[in-house]
Amino acid sequence: MRRTASHLSHVVPLVATGLGTFLLVLAGLLAWYVEPRAERTSIDVDVTTVFTGTGSYFDTEKIKTVRDRKITITRQARGDVAASERSGNAVWDVATSVDTAKSLPAADPHDALQWTLERWVVDRRTNAPQHCCGEQPAFSGEAYLKFPFNLEKRTYTWWDNTLGDTVPLRFSGVTKVQGYEGYRFTGTVPATRTGSRLVPGRIVGLPNRSQVLAEEWYANHGIDLVADQHTGRVIYAAIGPRKTLRAPGSDKDATVLLDSRRIAFTPDSQRGQVALARDDNDRLTLLGTTLPIVAGGLGVLLVAAGLVLVVRGRGGRPEPEGVERPDPDTSPTTLETSTM
């Protein structure tokens, strides 16, 4: 029995110290290795966001621009998991539809006022564009569908797919969307020529010409984005697109194809993006803060307890089995002293 107790008195401190050391190492790995590597853009996404607003657009049936009409933009981002795993990047296919009240619900994308399909490829860690995997078109800049992780209070370059170039978005403060805090970035796009289109001459003020290679121009009254600071997920977006046609060489808009001062995320889209941002942050907080604190705290307690048990064990070791300590009342020293 004494041997068992002695054995336990040696083993328990070692187990406590070893387990505590393991937990301390685990806490460090979670905080400085696992959590940073968990900051990766998802590849298995399937997210739809909807913008609504009012404005003007060119009605092809009436062959004129109609005003004060509802405009809806629907964007679906779906991850190509197989291509992402092969390349190590985030590969998303993005379909964007611009609709009027007449084309919703759209049974065919070609019924929409405008419909585009893009393939977005970025580095999962930095959000930098990667030119591979069938990327279309060739993107640049720091942000498009999302911002990089751990946003700073500075200007970022945002890819405007209509412009076909980047736009500087300046940090404009901290704001809340559906009660959730994010960083706000804003900017505008001055009128810029983006291409040309063959149209009847009368559409651009040249009735005597049957066909004219008109100039396409684009501007944006205001880009207003709010993103989660940690993950870079966009939780609110508003744009003010203006697309027009001009006669060749003219400096004046002849026909408005699309114009709205503000088309913004619907409340449902805001709530959906906020919920995703919360989930992302909860997961990263668990890996980078909660678990390391718990593991580190338990580790310190176990190491301390183990060391205390070791010290106590050394100061009061039991006698080896079979050896009895002399009785002070019958020891030779005691007898000699009492008979002197």
Coordinates of C-alpha atoms in Angstrom, one line a residue:
M1 CA 0.0 0.0 0.0
R2 CA 2.9 2.3 0.9
R3 CA 4.6 1.5 -2.4
T4 CA 1.4 2.4 -4.4
A5 CA 1.1 5.7 -2.5
S6 CA 4.7 6.4 -3.1
H7 CA 4.4 5.6 -6.8
L8 CA 1.4 7.9 -7.2
S9 CA 3.2 10.7 -5.4
H10 CA 5.9 10.6 -8.0
V11 CA 3.6 10.1 -11.1
V12 CA 0.9 12.7 -10.4
P13 CA 3.3 15.7 -10.4
L14 CA 4.9 14.5 -13.6
V15 CA 1.5 14.0 -15.3
A16 CA 0.2 17.4 -14.2
T17 CA 3.4 19.1 -15.3
G18 CA 3.4 17.3 -18.7
L19 CA -0.2 18.0 -19.4
G20 CA 0.2 21.6 -18.4
T21 CA 3.2 22.0 -20.7
F22 CA 1.2 20.4 -23.5
L23 CA -1.7 22.9 -23.0
L24 CA 0.7 25.9 -22.9
V25 CA 2.2 24.8 -26.2
L26 CA -1.3 24.1 -27.7
A27 CA -2.4 27.7 -26.6
G28 CA 0.6 29.1 -28.5
L29 CA -0.1 27.0 -31.6
L30 CA -3.7 28.0 -31.7
A31 CA -3.0 31.7 -31.3
W32 CA 0.1 32.1 -33.5
Y33 CA -0.2 29.2 -36.0
V34 CA -3.7 27.8 -36.4
E35 CA -5.8 31.0 -36.2
P36 CA -3.7 33.0 -38.8
R37 CA -4.0 30.0 -41.1
A38 CA -7.8 29.9 -40.6
E39 CA -7.9 33.4 -42.1
R40 CA -8.6 32.1 -45.6
T41 CA -11.2 33.1 -48.1
S42 CA -13.9 30.3 -48.3
I43 CA -14.1 28.2 -51.4
D44 CA -17.5 26.5 -50.8
V45 CA -19.6 29.6 -51.0
D46 CA -23.0 30.1 -52.5
V47 CA -24.2 33.6 -51.5
T48 CA -26.8 35.8 -53.2
T49 CA -27.1 39.5 -52.6
V50 CA -29.8 41.9 -53.9
F51 CA -29.6 45.6 -54.5
T52 CA -32.6 47.8 -55.1
G53 CA -33.2 51.4 -56.0
T54 CA -34.9 53.7 -58.5
G55 CA -33.6 55.4 -61.6
S56 CA -33.7 55.6 -65.3
Y57 CA -33.0 53.0 -68.1
F58 CA -33.3 52.7 -71.8
D59 CA -36.5 50.8 -72.7
T60 CA -35.8 48.9 -75.9
E61 CA -39.6 48.5 -76.6
K62 CA -40.3 52.2 -76.3
I63 CA -36.9 53.1 -77.8
K64 CA -36.5 55.8 -75.2
T65 CA -35.2 56.4 -71.7
V66 CA -37.9 55.9 -69.0
R67 CA -37.5 57.5 -65.5
D68 CA -38.3 56.8 -61.9
R69 CA -38.5 53.1 -62.3
K70 CA -37.5 50.4 -59.9
I71 CA -34.1 48.7 -60.6
T72 CA -32.9 45.5 -59.1
I73 CA -29.4 44.1 -59.2
T74 CA -29.0 40.4 -58.2
R75 CA -25.5 39.0 -57.7
Q76 CA -24.8 35.3 -57.0
A77 CA -21.3 34.2 -56.0
R78 CA -20.7 30.4 -56.1
G79 CA -17.4 28.8 -55.3
D80 CA -15.8 26.3 -57.7
V81 CA -14.5 23.9 -55.1
A82 CA -12.7 21.5 -57.5
A83 CA -10.9 24.3 -59.2
S84 CA -10.1 26.0 -55.9
E85 CA -8.6 22.8 -54.4
R86 CA -6.5 22.2 -57.5
S87 CA -5.1 25.7 -57.6
G88 CA -5.0 26.5 -53.9
N89 CA -6.8 29.8 -54.7
A90 CA -10.4 30.9 -54.1
V91 CA -12.2 30.5 -57.4
W92 CA -15.7 32.0 -57.6
D93 CA -18.2 32.2 -60.4
V94 CA -20.2 35.4 -60.2
A95 CA -23.4 36.1 -62.1
T96 CA -24.9 39.6 -62.0
S97 CA -28.3 40.5 -63.3
V98 CA -29.7 44.0 -63.7
D99 CA -33.5 43.9 -63.9
T100 CA -36.5 46.1 -64.2
A101 CA -39.9 45.4 -62.9
K102 CA -40.8 43.8 -66.2
S103 CA -38.0 41.3 -66.2
L104 CA -38.5 40.0 -62.6
P105 CA -38.7 37.2 -61.9
A106 CA -36.4 36.5 -64.8
A107 CA -37.0 33.1 -66.4
D108 CA -34.1 33.6 -68.7
P109 CA -31.0 35.8 -68.0
H110 CA -31.3 37.2 -71.5
D111 CA -34.5 38.9 -70.4
A112 CA -32.6 41.1 -68.0
L113 CA -31.6 44.7 -68.7
Q114 CA -28.0 43.5 -68.3
W115 CA -26.5 40.1 -67.4
T116 CA -22.8 39.3 -66.9
L117 CA -20.9 36.2 -65.8
E118 CA -17.4 36.5 -64.3
R119 CA -14.8 34.2 -62.8
W120 CA -13.1 35.7 -59.8
V121 CA -9.8 34.1 -58.7
V122 CA -7.8 35.4 -55.6
D123 CA -5.2 34.3 -53.2
R124 CA -7.1 32.9 -50.2
R125 CA -4.8 34.6 -47.7
T126 CA -4.1 38.1 -49.2
N127 CA -7.1 38.5 -51.5
A128 CA -4.7 39.5 -54.3
P129 CA -6.0 38.6 -57.8
Q130 CA -4.5 35.4 -59.3
H131 CA -4.4 35.1 -63.1
C132 CA -5.3 31.5 -63.6
C133 CA -8.1 29.0 -63.6
G134 CA -10.1 30.7 -66.4
E135 CA -10.2 34.1 -64.7
Q136 CA -12.6 36.4 -66.7
P137 CA -12.0 39.2 -67.0
A138 CA -8.4 39.9 -65.7
F139 CA -9.0 41.6 -62.4
S140 CA -6.6 43.9 -60.4
G141 CA -6.7 45.8 -57.1
E142 CA -7.2 44.9 -53.5
A143 CA -10.9 44.3 -53.2
Y144 CA -14.0 43.4 -55.3
L145 CA -16.4 40.9 -53.8
K146 CA -14.6 41.3 -50.4
F147 CA -11.8 43.1 -48.8
P148 CA -8.6 41.6 -47.4
F149 CA -8.5 40.2 -43.8
N150 CA -7.8 42.6 -41.0
L151 CA -8.7 45.9 -42.6
E152 CA -6.7 49.1 -42.0
K153 CA -8.0 52.6 -41.8
R154 CA -6.6 53.6 -45.2
T155 CA -7.5 53.9 -48.9
Y156 CA -8.0 50.6 -50.8
T157 CA -8.2 50.0 -54.6
W158 CA -11.6 48.4 -55.5
W159 CA -12.2 46.7 -58.8
D160 CA -15.1 48.2 -60.7
N161 CA -16.2 45.6 -63.3
T162 CA -18.2 48.1 -65.4
L163 CA -15.3 50.5 -65.5
G164 CA -12.8 47.7 -66.2
D165 CA -10.3 49.3 -63.8
T166 CA -9.7 50.0 -60.1
V167 CA -11.2 52.8 -58.1
P168 CA -9.7 54.3 -54.9
L169 CA -12.0 53.9 -51.9
R170 CA -11.0 56.0 -48.9
F171 CA -11.7 55.0 -45.3
S172 CA -14.7 57.1 -44.2
G173 CA -15.1 56.0 -40.6
V174 CA -16.7 53.3 -38.5
T175 CA -20.4 52.7 -38.9
K176 CA -23.0 50.1 -38.0
V177 CA -25.1 47.9 -40.3
Q178 CA -28.1 46.1 -38.6
G179 CA -26.4 46.8 -35.3
Y180 CA -23.0 45.3 -36.4
E181 CA -19.9 47.5 -36.6
G182 CA -17.8 47.8 -39.8
Y183 CA -15.4 50.0 -41.7
R184 CA -16.9 52.3 -44.3
F185 CA -15.2 53.0 -47.6
T186 CA -16.4 55.5 -50.2
G187 CA -15.5 56.8 -53.6
T188 CA -16.8 58.0 -57.0
V189 CA -16.1 57.4 -60.7
P190 CA -15.9 60.4 -63.0
A191 CA -17.4 60.0 -66.5
T192 CA -15.0 57.7 -68.4
R193 CA -15.2 56.2 -71.9
T194 CA -15.5 52.4 -71.6
G195 CA -16.1 51.2 -75.2
S196 CA -18.3 51.6 -78.2
R197 CA -21.5 50.2 -79.6
L198 CA -23.1 50.2 -83.0
V199 CA -26.6 51.8 -82.7
P200 CA -29.1 53.6 -84.9
G201 CA -27.9 57.2 -85.5
R202 CA -31.1 58.8 -84.1
I203 CA -30.3 57.4 -80.7
V204 CA -27.3 59.6 -80.4
G205 CA -28.8 62.6 -82.1
L206 CA -27.7 61.8 -85.7
P207 CA -31.0 60.9 -87.5
N208 CA -29.5 61.2 -90.9
R209 CA -27.2 58.2 -90.2
S210 CA -28.6 54.7 -90.1
Q211 CA -25.8 53.2 -88.0
V212 CA -23.3 54.9 -85.7
L213 CA -20.4 53.5 -83.7
A214 CA -21.5 55.4 -80.5
E215 CA -19.2 55.9 -77.5
E216 CA -20.1 54.2 -74.3
W217 CA -19.5 56.2 -71.1
Y218 CA -19.7 55.2 -67.5
A219 CA -19.7 57.1 -64.2
N220 CA -20.6 56.3 -60.6
H221 CA -22.3 58.9 -58.4
G222 CA -21.1 57.1 -55.3
I223 CA -19.7 53.8 -54.1
D224 CA -20.4 53.2 -50.5
L225 CA -19.2 49.9 -48.9
V226 CA -19.1 48.7 -45.3
A227 CA -16.9 45.7 -44.5
D228 CA -16.2 43.6 -41.4
Q229 CA -12.8 44.7 -40.1
H230 CA -11.5 41.2 -39.3
T231 CA -12.7 39.2 -42.2
G232 CA -13.2 41.8 -45.0
R233 CA -16.7 40.6 -45.8
V234 CA -18.9 43.3 -47.3
I235 CA -22.0 43.7 -45.1
Y236 CA -23.4 46.7 -46.9
A237 CA -23.0 48.0 -50.5
A238 CA -24.5 50.9 -52.4
I239 CA -23.6 52.2 -55.9
G240 CA -24.8 54.9 -58.2
P241 CA -24.2 53.7 -61.7
R242 CA -24.6 55.9 -64.8
K243 CA -24.2 54.5 -68.3
T244 CA -24.7 56.6 -71.4
L245 CA -24.1 56.8 -75.1
R246 CA -22.5 59.7 -77.0
A247 CA -22.1 60.5 -80.6
P248 CA -18.5 60.0 -81.8
G249 CA -16.3 62.8 -80.6
S250 CA -19.1 64.5 -78.5
D251 CA -18.6 65.6 -75.0
K252 CA -22.3 65.4 -74.1
D253 CA -24.5 62.4 -73.3
A254 CA -27.0 61.7 -76.0
T255 CA -28.9 58.7 -74.4
V256 CA -29.1 57.4 -70.9
L257 CA -28.8 53.6 -70.8
L258 CA -28.9 53.3 -67.0
D259 CA -28.8 55.9 -64.2
S260 CA -29.5 55.7 -60.5
R261 CA -28.3 57.9 -57.7
R262 CA -28.3 55.0 -55.3
I263 CA -28.9 51.2 -55.5
A264 CA -28.2 49.5 -52.2
F265 CA -28.4 46.1 -50.4
T266 CA -31.8 45.2 -49.3
P267 CA -32.4 44.8 -45.6
D268 CA -32.5 41.0 -46.1
S269 CA -29.1 41.0 -47.8
Q270 CA -27.7 43.2 -45.0
R271 CA -28.9 40.8 -42.4
G272 CA -27.6 37.8 -44.3
Q273 CA -24.1 39.3 -44.7
V274 CA -24.0 40.4 -41.1
A275 CA -24.9 36.8 -40.0
L276 CA -22.1 35.4 -42.1
A277 CA -19.7 37.9 -40.7
R278 CA -20.6 37.0 -37.1
D279 CA -20.1 33.3 -37.8
D280 CA -16.7 34.0 -39.4
N281 CA -15.6 36.1 -36.4
D282 CA -17.0 33.6 -33.9
R283 CA -14.9 30.9 -35.5
L284 CA -11.8 32.9 -35.6
T285 CA -12.3 34.2 -32.1
L286 CA -12.7 30.7 -30.8
L287 CA -9.4 29.6 -32.5
G288 CA -7.4 32.7 -31.8
T289 CA -8.7 33.9 -28.4
T290 CA -11.1 31.7 -26.5
L291 CA -9.3 28.3 -26.8
P292 CA -5.8 29.7 -26.3
I293 CA -6.9 31.6 -23.1
V294 CA -8.6 28.5 -21.7
A295 CA -5.7 26.1 -22.7
G296 CA -3.1 28.6 -21.5
G297 CA -4.9 29.2 -18.1
L298 CA -5.3 25.4 -17.5
G299 CA -1.7 24.9 -18.5
V300 CA -0.4 27.4 -16.0
L301 CA -2.5 25.9 -13.2
L302 CA -1.4 22.3 -14.0
V303 CA 2.3 23.2 -14.3
A304 CA 2.1 25.2 -11.0
A305 CA 0.3 22.3 -9.3
G306 CA 2.8 19.8 -10.6
L307 CA 5.8 21.8 -9.3
V308 CA 4.2 22.3 -5.9
L309 CA 3.6 18.5 -5.6
V310 CA 7.2 17.8 -6.7
V311 CA 8.6 20.2 -4.0
R312 CA 6.4 18.8 -1.3
G313 CA 7.3 15.2 -2.3
R314 CA 11.0 16.0 -1.9
G315 CA 10.5 17.5 1.5
G316 CA 8.7 14.6 3.0
R317 CA 9.7 11.3 1.3
P318 CA 8.4 8.2 3.1
E319 CA 10.8 5.6 4.6
P320 CA 11.6 2.6 2.4
E321 CA 9.4 -0.3 3.1
G322 CA 10.7 -2.7 5.8
V323 CA 12.8 0.0 7.6
E324 CA 11.3 1.3 10.8
R325 CA 12.3 4.7 12.4
P326 CA 13.7 4.1 15.9
D327 CA 11.5 5.0 18.8
P328 CA 13.0 8.0 20.5
D329 CA 12.0 6.6 24.0
T330 CA 14.0 3.4 23.5
S331 CA 17.0 4.6 21.5
P332 CA 20.5 4.3 22.9
T333 CA 20.9 8.0 23.0
T334 CA 17.9 8.5 25.2
L335 CA 18.8 5.7 27.6
E336 CA 22.3 7.1 28.0
T337 CA 21.1 10.5 28.7
S338 CA 18.5 9.4 31.3
T339 CA 21.1 7.3 33.3
M340 CA 23.8 9.9 33.5

